[in-house]
Short mmCIF file of C-alpha atoms in Angstrom, two decimals:
data_model
loop_
_atom_site.label_atom_id
_atom_site.label_comp_id
_atom_site.label_asym_id
_atom_site.label_seq_id
_atom_site.Cartn_x
_atom_site.Cartn_y
_atom_site.Cartn_z
CA MET V 235 14.69 -20.00 71.75
CA ASN V 236 13.94 -21.25 68.25
CA GLY V 237 13.65 -18.64 65.53
CA ILE V 238 10.68 -18.32 63.23
CA ARG V 239 11.39 -19.38 59.64
CA LEU V 240 9.62 -17.48 56.88
CA GLY V 241 9.36 -18.84 53.39
CA TYR V 242 7.18 -19.88 50.45
CA ASP V 243 5.96 -23.40 49.82
CA LEU V 244 4.24 -24.79 46.74
CA THR V 245 1.67 -27.42 47.64
CA ILE V 246 -1.08 -29.24 45.74
CA GLU V 247 -4.41 -29.69 47.46
CA GLN V 248 -7.56 -31.44 46.27
CA ALA V 249 -10.85 -29.84 47.26
CA GLN V 250 -14.49 -30.05 46.23
CA LYS V 251 -16.65 -27.02 45.72
CA LEU V 252 -19.93 -26.26 43.99
CA VAL V 253 -19.74 -23.73 41.17
CA MET V 254 -23.04 -22.00 40.48
CA THR V 255 -23.16 -21.88 36.70
CA PRO V 256 -25.81 -19.75 34.95
CA GLU V 257 -27.56 -22.96 33.90
CA LEU V 258 -27.70 -24.24 37.50
CA ILE V 259 -28.99 -20.89 38.74
CA GLN V 260 -31.70 -21.02 36.06
CA ALA V 261 -32.71 -24.57 37.06
CA ILE V 262 -33.02 -23.51 40.72
CA GLN V 263 -35.15 -20.50 39.75
CA ILE V 264 -37.43 -22.61 37.58
CA LEU V 265 -37.98 -25.10 40.41
CA GLN V 266 -38.98 -22.28 42.76
CA PHE V 267 -41.34 -20.54 40.31
CA ASN V 268 -45.08 -21.02 40.80
CA THR V 269 -47.28 -21.61 37.76
CA GLN V 270 -47.82 -17.94 36.91
CA GLU V 271 -44.16 -17.05 37.40
CA LEU V 272 -43.03 -19.97 35.25
CA GLU V 273 -45.39 -19.01 32.43
CA SER V 274 -44.19 -15.42 32.55
CA TYR V 275 -40.55 -16.52 32.52
CA VAL V 276 -41.12 -18.85 29.57
CA GLN V 277 -42.79 -16.07 27.59
CA GLU V 278 -39.74 -13.87 28.17
CA GLN V 279 -37.42 -16.65 27.00
CA ILE V 280 -39.48 -17.22 23.84
CA LEU V 281 -39.18 -13.53 23.03
CA VAL V 282 -35.38 -13.44 23.37
CA ASN V 283 -34.62 -16.88 21.90
CA PRO V 284 -35.90 -17.36 18.33
CA VAL V 285 -35.29 -21.14 18.32
CA LEU V 286 -37.64 -21.72 21.26
CA GLU V 287 -41.34 -22.19 20.65
CA HIS V 288 -44.49 -23.63 22.17
CA SER V 289 -45.14 -27.19 21.08
CA GLN V 290 -47.46 -27.34 18.08
CA PRO V 291 -50.12 -29.95 17.35
CA GLU V 292 -48.75 -32.97 15.56
CA HIS V 293 -50.10 -31.98 12.13
CA ASP V 294 -48.46 -28.56 12.47
CA GLN V 295 -45.15 -30.10 13.43
CA ASN V 296 -45.24 -32.38 10.40
CA SER V 297 -45.65 -29.39 8.14
CA ARG V 298 -42.89 -27.49 9.92
CA GLU V 299 -40.47 -30.42 9.57
CA GLN V 300 -40.24 -29.52 5.92
CA ASP V 301 -37.31 -27.50 4.61
CA PRO V 302 -37.40 -23.75 5.29
CA GLU V 303 -37.58 -23.14 1.53
CA PRO V 304 -39.20 -25.44 -1.04
CA LYS V 305 -36.75 -27.27 -3.28
CA ALA V 306 -36.93 -26.66 -7.00
CA GLU V 307 -35.54 -29.87 -8.44
CA GLY V 308 -34.62 -31.82 -5.28
CA GLU V 309 -31.42 -29.90 -4.50
CA ARG V 310 -31.38 -26.43 -2.93
CA ARG V 311 -29.21 -23.90 -4.70
CA GLN V 312 -26.23 -22.64 -2.72
CA ASP V 313 -27.25 -19.00 -3.12
CA GLU V 314 -30.66 -19.75 -1.52
CA ILE V 315 -28.94 -21.19 1.55
CA LEU V 316 -26.78 -18.10 1.82
CA ASP V 317 -29.87 -15.93 1.57
CA TRP V 318 -31.35 -17.65 4.64
CA LYS V 319 -28.12 -17.21 6.56
CA GLU V 320 -28.18 -13.54 5.73
CA TYR V 321 -31.77 -13.37 6.96
CA ILE V 322 -30.83 -14.81 10.34
CA ARG V 323 -27.92 -12.38 10.65
CA ASN V 324 -30.13 -9.42 9.88
CA SER V 325 -32.85 -10.55 12.25
CA ASN V 326 -30.60 -9.33 15.11
CA TYR V 327 -32.09 -11.70 17.66
CA GLY V 328 -30.57 -11.16 21.07
CA ASP V 329 -31.34 -10.57 24.72
CA GLU V 330 -32.50 -7.06 23.98
CA ASN V 331 -34.70 -8.12 21.06
CA TYR V 332 -38.32 -9.11 21.46
CA GLY V 333 -38.51 -11.34 18.41
CA SER V 334 -41.16 -11.44 15.77
CA TRP V 335 -44.84 -12.18 15.89
CA SER V 336 -46.77 -14.60 13.79
CA GLY V 337 -50.50 -14.33 13.56
CA GLY V 338 -51.11 -17.97 12.75
CA ASP V 339 -54.15 -19.20 10.93
CA GLY V 340 -57.65 -17.80 11.15
CA GLU V 341 -58.85 -20.35 13.68
CA ASN V 342 -56.02 -19.58 16.10
CA ARG V 343 -56.61 -15.85 15.71
CA ALA V 344 -60.28 -16.34 16.47
CA ASN V 345 -59.41 -18.25 19.63
CA GLU V 346 -57.28 -15.33 20.80
CA TYR V 347 -60.49 -13.50 21.71
CA GLU V 348 -61.15 -16.10 24.40
CA LYS V 349 -58.14 -14.74 26.31
CA PHE V 350 -59.85 -11.40 26.85
CA VAL V 351 -62.05 -11.04 29.92
CA THR V 352 -64.19 -8.21 31.17
CA ASN V 353 -62.91 -6.14 34.08
CA ASP V 354 -64.73 -6.23 37.39
CA VAL V 355 -66.48 -3.00 38.35
CA THR V 356 -64.52 -0.80 40.74
CA LEU V 357 -66.08 1.28 43.51
CA PRO V 358 -65.51 4.64 41.74
CA GLU V 359 -67.08 3.26 38.55
CA HIS V 360 -70.09 1.96 40.48
CA LEU V 361 -70.61 5.29 42.26
CA MET V 362 -70.09 7.43 39.15
CA PHE V 363 -72.72 5.39 37.31
CA GLN V 364 -75.23 6.28 40.04
CA PHE V 365 -74.06 9.86 40.37
CA GLN V 366 -74.60 10.75 36.71
CA PHE V 367 -78.34 10.27 37.22
CA ALA V 368 -78.45 12.04 40.61
CA ALA V 369 -76.28 15.13 39.96
CA LYS V 370 -78.37 18.28 39.61
CA ASN V 371 -75.92 20.46 37.70
CA LYS V 372 -72.42 20.63 36.30
CA GLY V 373 -70.92 22.08 39.48
CA CYS V 374 -72.44 19.30 41.56
CA ARG V 375 -71.04 16.70 39.17
CA HIS V 376 -67.61 18.30 39.42
CA VAL V 377 -67.41 18.16 43.21
CA GLY V 378 -69.12 14.75 43.34
CA LYS V 379 -66.52 13.28 41.00
CA TYR V 380 -63.77 14.72 43.22
CA ILE V 381 -65.35 13.16 46.33
CA ILE V 382 -65.76 9.77 44.69
CA GLU V 383 -62.18 9.71 43.44
CA SER V 384 -60.88 10.64 46.90
CA LEU V 385 -62.53 7.68 48.66
CA ASP V 386 -60.24 4.90 49.84
CA GLU V 387 -60.70 1.27 48.79
CA ASN V 388 -63.07 0.65 51.73
CA GLY V 389 -65.31 3.56 50.72
CA TYR V 390 -64.22 6.04 53.41
CA MET V 391 -63.54 9.75 52.96
CA THR V 392 -59.85 10.67 52.88
CA SER V 393 -60.44 14.45 52.81
CA THR V 394 -62.57 16.77 54.92
CA VAL V 395 -65.37 18.94 53.57
CA GLU V 396 -63.18 21.99 54.09
CA GLU V 397 -60.28 20.45 52.10
CA ILE V 398 -62.58 19.44 49.25
CA SER V 399 -64.12 22.92 49.17
CA ALA V 400 -60.69 24.53 48.92
CA ALA V 401 -59.52 22.10 46.22
CA THR V 402 -62.63 22.41 44.04
CA HIS V 403 -63.41 26.10 44.74
CA VAL V 404 -66.98 25.09 45.64
CA PRO V 405 -68.75 26.39 48.78
CA GLU V 406 -68.83 23.99 51.71
CA ASP V 407 -72.62 23.76 51.70
CA LYS V 408 -72.50 22.57 48.06
CA VAL V 409 -69.85 20.01 48.98
CA ARG V 410 -72.07 18.70 51.78
CA GLU V 411 -74.99 18.56 49.35
CA ALA V 412 -73.01 16.38 46.94
CA LEU V 413 -71.72 14.25 49.82
CA ASP V 414 -75.28 13.67 51.09
CA ILE V 415 -76.24 12.40 47.64
CA ILE V 416 -73.28 9.98 47.55
CA GLN V 417 -73.98 8.70 51.07
CA GLY V 418 -77.40 7.59 49.81
CA PHE V 419 -75.84 5.37 47.13
CA ASP V 420 -75.18 1.66 47.09
CA PRO V 421 -73.23 0.25 48.89
CA ALA V 422 -74.78 1.67 52.03
CA GLY V 423 -72.27 3.39 54.29
CA VAL V 424 -70.04 4.70 51.52
CA GLY V 425 -68.72 8.25 51.91
CA ALA V 426 -68.44 8.09 55.70
CA SER V 427 -65.51 9.72 57.49
CA ASN V 428 -65.24 7.02 60.21
CA ILE V 429 -66.74 3.69 61.20
CA GLN V 430 -69.33 5.25 63.49
CA GLU V 431 -70.74 7.38 60.68
CA CYS V 432 -70.56 4.40 58.30
CA LEU V 433 -72.74 2.27 60.61
CA GLU V 434 -75.16 5.12 61.24
CA ILE V 435 -75.63 5.73 57.51
CA GLN V 436 -76.51 2.07 56.99
CA LEU V 437 -79.01 2.06 59.84
CA ARG V 438 -80.51 5.36 58.67
CA ASN V 439 -81.05 3.90 55.21
CA ARG V 440 -82.84 0.96 56.85
CA ASP V 441 -84.92 3.26 59.15
CA GLU V 442 -83.38 1.56 62.19
CA LEU V 443 -81.28 4.40 63.61
CA THR V 444 -82.80 5.06 67.03
CA ASP V 445 -81.42 7.33 69.75
CA GLU V 446 -80.28 4.27 71.71
CA MET V 447 -78.53 2.81 68.67
CA THR V 448 -76.76 6.13 68.00
CA GLN V 449 -75.58 6.27 71.62
CA LEU V 450 -74.36 2.67 71.46
CA ILE V 451 -72.42 3.26 68.23
CA GLU V 452 -70.87 6.59 69.19
CA TYR V 453 -69.80 5.74 72.74
CA HIS V 454 -69.62 1.96 73.18
CA LEU V 455 -68.21 0.32 70.05
CA GLU V 456 -65.01 -0.69 71.86
CA ASP V 457 -67.07 -2.16 74.69
CA LEU V 458 -69.06 -4.17 72.16
CA ALA V 459 -65.85 -5.44 70.55
CA ASN V 460 -64.69 -6.69 73.96
CA ASN V 461 -68.13 -8.10 74.83
CA ARG V 462 -68.46 -5.84 77.88
CA LEU V 463 -72.23 -5.87 77.56
CA GLY V 464 -72.86 -5.63 81.30
CA ALA V 465 -70.98 -2.34 81.56
CA VAL V 466 -72.81 -0.97 78.49
CA ALA V 467 -76.20 -1.98 79.89
CA LYS V 468 -75.43 -0.26 83.18
CA ASP V 469 -74.28 2.95 81.49
CA MET V 470 -77.28 3.08 79.15
CA GLY V 471 -79.84 1.98 81.74
CA MET V 472 -80.91 -1.05 79.74
CA THR V 473 -81.00 -4.80 80.24
CA VAL V 474 -78.05 -6.89 79.05
CA GLN V 475 -80.38 -8.78 76.72
CA ALA V 476 -81.53 -5.54 75.07
CA VAL V 477 -77.92 -4.43 74.52
CA GLN V 478 -77.08 -7.82 73.05
CA ASP V 479 -80.02 -7.59 70.64
CA MET V 480 -78.79 -4.19 69.46
CA ALA V 481 -75.24 -5.55 69.14
CA ASP V 482 -76.57 -8.38 66.95
CA VAL V 483 -78.09 -5.81 64.59
CA ILE V 484 -74.79 -3.92 64.38
CA LYS V 485 -72.98 -7.15 63.50
CA THR V 486 -75.12 -7.42 60.36
CA LEU V 487 -73.72 -4.12 59.04
CA GLU V 488 -70.71 -3.77 56.72
CA PRO V 489 -67.82 -1.82 58.31
CA LYS V 490 -65.97 -1.68 54.96
CA PRO V 491 -68.62 -1.13 52.26
CA GLY V 492 -66.10 -0.69 49.44
CA ARG V 493 -64.30 -4.00 49.80
CA GLN V 494 -66.91 -5.91 47.79
CA PHE V 495 -65.73 -4.15 44.63
CA ALA V 496 -62.69 -4.77 42.46
CA SER V 497 -59.45 -3.12 43.52
CA GLU V 498 -56.42 -2.03 41.55
CA VAL V 499 -54.67 -5.25 42.48
CA THR V 500 -54.79 -7.90 39.76
CA THR V 501 -56.68 -11.04 40.72
CA LYS V 502 -54.53 -14.16 40.64
CA TYR V 503 -56.20 -17.49 40.05
CA ILE V 504 -54.90 -20.71 41.54
CA ILE V 505 -53.91 -23.37 39.04
CA PRO V 506 -53.16 -26.66 40.80
CA ASP V 507 -49.77 -28.09 39.87
CA VAL V 508 -50.68 -31.61 40.97
CA ILE V 509 -53.88 -33.64 40.94
CA VAL V 510 -54.46 -36.40 43.49
CA GLU V 511 -57.24 -38.87 42.71
CA ARG V 512 -58.47 -41.86 44.64
CA VAL V 513 -58.42 -45.14 42.77
CA ASP V 514 -59.82 -48.02 44.85
CA ASP V 515 -57.97 -47.67 48.17
CA GLU V 516 -54.94 -45.84 46.82
CA TYR V 517 -54.22 -42.27 45.79
CA VAL V 518 -52.76 -41.61 42.36
CA VAL V 519 -50.64 -38.51 41.80
CA THR V 520 -50.56 -36.90 38.35
CA MET V 521 -49.09 -33.62 37.19
CA ASN V 522 -51.50 -31.05 35.82
CA GLU V 523 -50.11 -30.79 32.30
CA ASN V 524 -51.94 -27.50 31.77
CA SER V 525 -49.76 -25.93 34.46
CA VAL V 526 -46.51 -26.81 32.70
CA PRO V 527 -45.49 -24.96 29.50
CA LYS V 528 -44.84 -27.33 26.59
CA LEU V 529 -41.80 -26.22 24.62
CA ASN V 530 -39.60 -27.50 21.88
CA VAL V 531 -36.71 -26.36 19.71
CA SER V 532 -37.98 -25.20 16.35
CA PRO V 533 -37.19 -27.79 13.63
CA TYR V 534 -36.80 -24.85 11.27
CA TYR V 535 -33.79 -23.52 13.16
CA ARG V 536 -32.34 -27.00 13.61
CA LYS V 537 -32.17 -27.26 9.82
CA LEU V 538 -30.60 -23.82 9.57
CA LEU V 539 -27.97 -24.94 12.08
CA HIS V 540 -27.02 -27.84 9.79
CA MET V 541 -26.91 -25.49 6.83
CA ALA V 542 -24.53 -23.09 8.62
CA ASP V 543 -21.50 -25.38 8.46
CA THR V 544 -19.63 -22.95 6.24
CA ASP V 545 -20.32 -19.91 8.45
CA LYS V 546 -18.72 -20.30 11.87
CA ASN V 547 -20.24 -17.16 13.41
CA LEU V 548 -23.75 -18.11 12.38
CA ALA V 549 -23.21 -21.71 13.48
CA ASP V 550 -21.93 -20.59 16.90
CA TYR V 551 -24.89 -18.26 17.37
CA LEU V 552 -27.49 -20.88 16.46
CA SER V 553 -25.73 -23.54 18.53
CA GLU V 554 -25.75 -21.25 21.59
CA ARG V 555 -29.46 -20.57 21.19
CA VAL V 556 -30.35 -24.22 20.65
CA ASN V 557 -28.36 -25.23 23.74
CA ALA V 558 -30.08 -22.55 25.84
CA ALA V 559 -33.49 -23.71 24.64
CA THR V 560 -32.65 -27.37 25.30
CA TRP V 561 -31.45 -26.57 28.83
CA LEU V 562 -34.66 -24.67 29.59
CA ILE V 563 -36.79 -27.58 28.39
CA ARG V 564 -34.78 -30.03 30.52
CA SER V 565 -35.04 -27.76 33.57
CA ILE V 566 -38.83 -27.61 33.23
CA GLU V 567 -39.01 -31.40 32.93
CA GLN V 568 -36.76 -31.77 35.97
CA ARG V 569 -39.00 -29.35 37.89
CA LYS V 570 -42.04 -31.44 37.01
CA GLN V 571 -40.36 -34.67 38.11
CA THR V 572 -39.14 -33.19 41.40
CA ILE V 573 -42.58 -31.83 42.29
CA TYR V 574 -44.13 -35.20 41.41
CA ASN V 575 -41.67 -37.10 43.63
CA VAL V 576 -42.17 -34.72 46.57
CA VAL V 577 -45.97 -34.78 46.37
CA THR V 578 -46.04 -38.56 46.00
CA ALA V 579 -44.07 -38.84 49.26
CA VAL V 580 -46.36 -36.30 50.96
CA VAL V 581 -49.51 -38.15 49.88
CA LYS V 582 -48.07 -41.44 51.11
CA TYR V 583 -47.23 -39.90 54.50
CA GLN V 584 -50.53 -38.03 54.90
CA LYS V 585 -52.85 -40.79 53.67
CA GLU V 586 -55.06 -40.48 56.77
CA PHE V 587 -55.74 -36.86 55.88
CA PHE V 588 -57.00 -37.83 52.43
CA ASP V 589 -59.06 -40.64 53.95
CA LYS V 590 -60.54 -38.92 57.00
CA GLY V 591 -59.97 -35.17 56.83
CA SER V 592 -57.82 -32.40 58.30
CA LYS V 593 -58.12 -33.60 61.90
CA HIS V 594 -55.88 -36.51 60.93
CA LEU V 595 -53.03 -34.45 59.51
CA LYS V 596 -49.68 -35.59 60.90
CA THR V 597 -46.62 -33.54 61.73
CA LEU V 598 -44.32 -33.38 58.74
CA THR V 599 -41.01 -31.61 58.13
CA LEU V 600 -38.94 -30.84 55.07
CA LYS V 601 -36.30 -33.21 56.41
CA ASP V 602 -38.75 -36.13 56.45
CA ILE V 603 -39.57 -35.73 52.77
CA ALA V 604 -35.97 -34.92 51.81
CA GLU V 605 -34.83 -38.24 53.29
CA GLU V 606 -37.69 -40.10 51.63
CA VAL V 607 -37.07 -38.66 48.15
CA GLY V 608 -33.28 -38.46 48.45
CA ILE V 609 -32.86 -34.74 47.83
CA HIS V 610 -31.77 -31.74 49.89
CA GLU V 611 -34.21 -29.96 52.22
CA SER V 612 -33.77 -26.72 50.26
CA THR V 613 -34.88 -28.54 47.10
CA VAL V 614 -38.03 -29.72 48.88
CA SER V 615 -38.69 -26.16 50.04
CA ARG V 616 -38.32 -24.77 46.51
CA SER V 617 -40.49 -27.50 45.01
CA ILE V 618 -43.45 -26.73 47.31
CA ASN V 619 -43.11 -22.94 47.28
CA GLY V 620 -46.31 -21.47 45.81
CA LYS V 621 -47.43 -24.86 44.44
CA TYR V 622 -50.96 -26.23 44.89
CA LEU V 623 -52.51 -29.66 45.07
CA GLN V 624 -56.04 -30.59 44.03
CA CYS V 625 -57.65 -33.60 45.67
CA PRO V 626 -61.18 -34.85 46.45
CA ARG V 627 -61.15 -32.70 49.61
CA GLY V 628 -60.35 -29.48 47.77
CA VAL V 629 -57.37 -27.40 46.66
CA TYR V 630 -54.53 -26.98 49.15
CA GLU V 631 -51.18 -25.26 49.08
CA ILE V 632 -48.63 -28.05 49.41
CA LYS V 633 -47.09 -26.20 52.36
CA TYR V 634 -50.32 -26.97 54.25
CA PHE V 635 -49.17 -30.57 54.70
CA PHE V 636 -45.93 -29.48 56.39
CA SER V 637 -46.38 -28.36 59.99
CA ALA V 638 -45.09 -28.92 63.48
CA GLY V 639 -47.39 -30.10 66.23
CA VAL V 640 -47.66 -32.18 69.36
CA SER V 641 -47.58 -35.87 70.25
CA ASP V 642 -50.46 -37.94 71.50
CA SER V 643 -50.33 -40.67 74.14
CA LYS V 644 -49.18 -43.19 71.49
CA GLY V 645 -46.26 -41.02 70.46
CA ASP V 646 -47.76 -40.20 67.06
CA GLY V 647 -47.37 -36.65 65.83
CA ILE V 648 -50.47 -34.47 65.46
CA SER V 649 -50.02 -31.37 63.31
CA SER V 650 -50.93 -27.85 64.38
CA ASN V 651 -53.60 -27.79 61.66
CA SER V 652 -55.24 -30.83 63.22
CA ILE V 653 -55.18 -29.17 66.64
CA LYS V 654 -56.87 -26.11 65.13
CA GLU V 655 -59.63 -28.29 63.69
CA PHE V 656 -60.19 -29.86 67.12
CA ILE V 657 -60.39 -26.37 68.68
CA ARG V 658 -62.86 -25.24 66.02
CA GLU V 659 -65.07 -28.28 66.63
CA ILE V 660 -65.02 -27.77 70.40
CA ILE V 661 -66.05 -24.11 70.08
CA GLU V 662 -68.79 -24.86 67.54
CA LYS V 663 -70.39 -27.32 69.99
CA GLU V 664 -70.00 -25.19 73.15
CA ASP V 665 -72.85 -23.50 75.02
CA PRO V 666 -72.56 -19.82 73.98
CA LYS V 667 -73.71 -18.79 77.47
CA LYS V 668 -70.89 -20.85 79.02
CA PRO V 669 -68.02 -20.90 76.48
CA TYR V 670 -65.00 -23.07 77.14
CA SER V 671 -61.92 -21.33 78.49
CA ASP V 672 -58.50 -22.11 77.05
CA GLN V 673 -57.63 -24.13 80.16
CA LYS V 674 -60.83 -26.14 79.80
CA MET V 675 -59.85 -27.02 76.24
CA VAL V 676 -56.41 -28.08 77.50
CA ASP V 677 -58.16 -30.51 79.89
CA MET V 678 -60.36 -31.79 77.06
CA PHE V 679 -57.29 -32.46 74.91
CA ALA V 680 -55.66 -34.28 77.81
CA ASP V 681 -58.72 -36.57 78.08
CA GLU V 682 -58.04 -37.54 74.44
CA GLY V 683 -54.38 -38.25 75.19
CA ILE V 684 -53.10 -35.03 73.62
CA MET V 685 -50.81 -33.00 75.84
CA ILE V 686 -50.84 -29.32 74.96
CA SER V 687 -50.29 -26.11 76.94
CA ARG V 688 -52.84 -23.34 77.52
CA ARG V 689 -50.54 -20.88 75.80
CA THR V 690 -50.49 -23.07 72.67
CA VAL V 691 -54.29 -23.30 72.63
CA ALA V 692 -54.52 -19.49 72.91
CA LYS V 693 -51.97 -19.09 70.09
CA TYR V 694 -53.85 -21.42 67.71
CA ARG V 695 -57.19 -19.83 68.61
CA ASP V 696 -55.83 -16.36 67.82
CA GLU V 697 -54.42 -17.59 64.49
CA MET V 698 -57.91 -18.79 63.55
CA GLY V 699 -59.43 -15.41 64.48
CA ILE V 700 -61.51 -16.89 67.32
CA LEU V 701 -62.18 -14.63 70.30
CA SER V 702 -61.44 -15.56 73.90
CA SER V 703 -64.18 -17.13 76.03
CA SER V 704 -65.01 -13.80 77.71
CA LYS V 705 -65.63 -12.19 74.31
CA ARG V 706 -67.58 -15.18 72.94
CA LYS V 707 -70.03 -15.25 75.81
CA ARG V 708 -73.65 -14.46 75.07
CA TYR V 709 -76.28 -13.47 77.65
#
């Protein structure tokens, strides 16, 4: 039996590995940022890096190319240069510092007012405006304000009359009095404790709340949701047509009266990153320059860097900041180029969509575009994350053009979005008294050479919020 030899060996091996430097991590983050996130990130970098600034108009840049301090007789005195170095040292710019602010000229300051917008009216504000004219006394205003502030974002009560009475030390009958006043406000249905009461308030305000309608709302809402009109008609002793007419009235009501008002969530506006325009028979892709921050390294600090030759610490500090600013600018430019290349490949692949509409959207994967552009799939994913495209057909998230699907009889891929458009068209043209079942739609797709399962049709229909045939049927 051979023994086992233990020992140490010194060997040299060559291996490749990717080191994630801070600069590379930053470049990856910048590529993944959407327009709002990128703008926010750039603002943060401007605050912590004094050499970084937004690009100025050409006439401003010409003026800023001048020396930081005017020369007396052509040559700057050495003590003046040292004074500027001392100024930079004392400025204490760093990651924890938020920099300085410059007001600019009068015209720029005047334009700042254009950045301010009025806030949308919230539900509590809208109700309090009405309540100040309806409240009879101070006590009523007190409890009314409490009720209004306790409503949820849809306008429903979150506390009972008993709880409000205990919290405000106001008798329950006075609470109900204030609540009755609020339930008469716009939007109709506000202040209800449940959906049944919400619908009844709206009908009462329209003088349409009959005994039959009250019975239908309080006992058969679930049946209406499932289109079980026959069972409702039998229970109420009415014809199916009469129940359907009442159901049609209920569908005109607003189950969430408060949702039409502004919420606490900040509204985010879509700024397209890319614009696709049709020129003759081709589509031209251009980057939306307004969506990309324009930055440059301040010429002022470049000059200071040259002046700091005799002060190593100051030179090192300025050099570090200039390099950081230059890398950020390059990363933003690289982001722009990558998005442009990816979208150009997408537009080329999905030309039929731009020509004929969403029914002609093809299946497309990240791998397809990655191979076309010559980049990794993860880079494609980051470059389309949260990015939008504006074209003659509207504004689309770039992810919209990437989807799986099925194959037709020719072997061409048809995306899931195209299938959904076909389903929508079929349902819009169906006889509401004899709606198509999912299996019937499968057969209709097969007639067009598209093989798809019933389960897939049901899945796509549910994703579009379209009810099943039994719930779509009208009598």
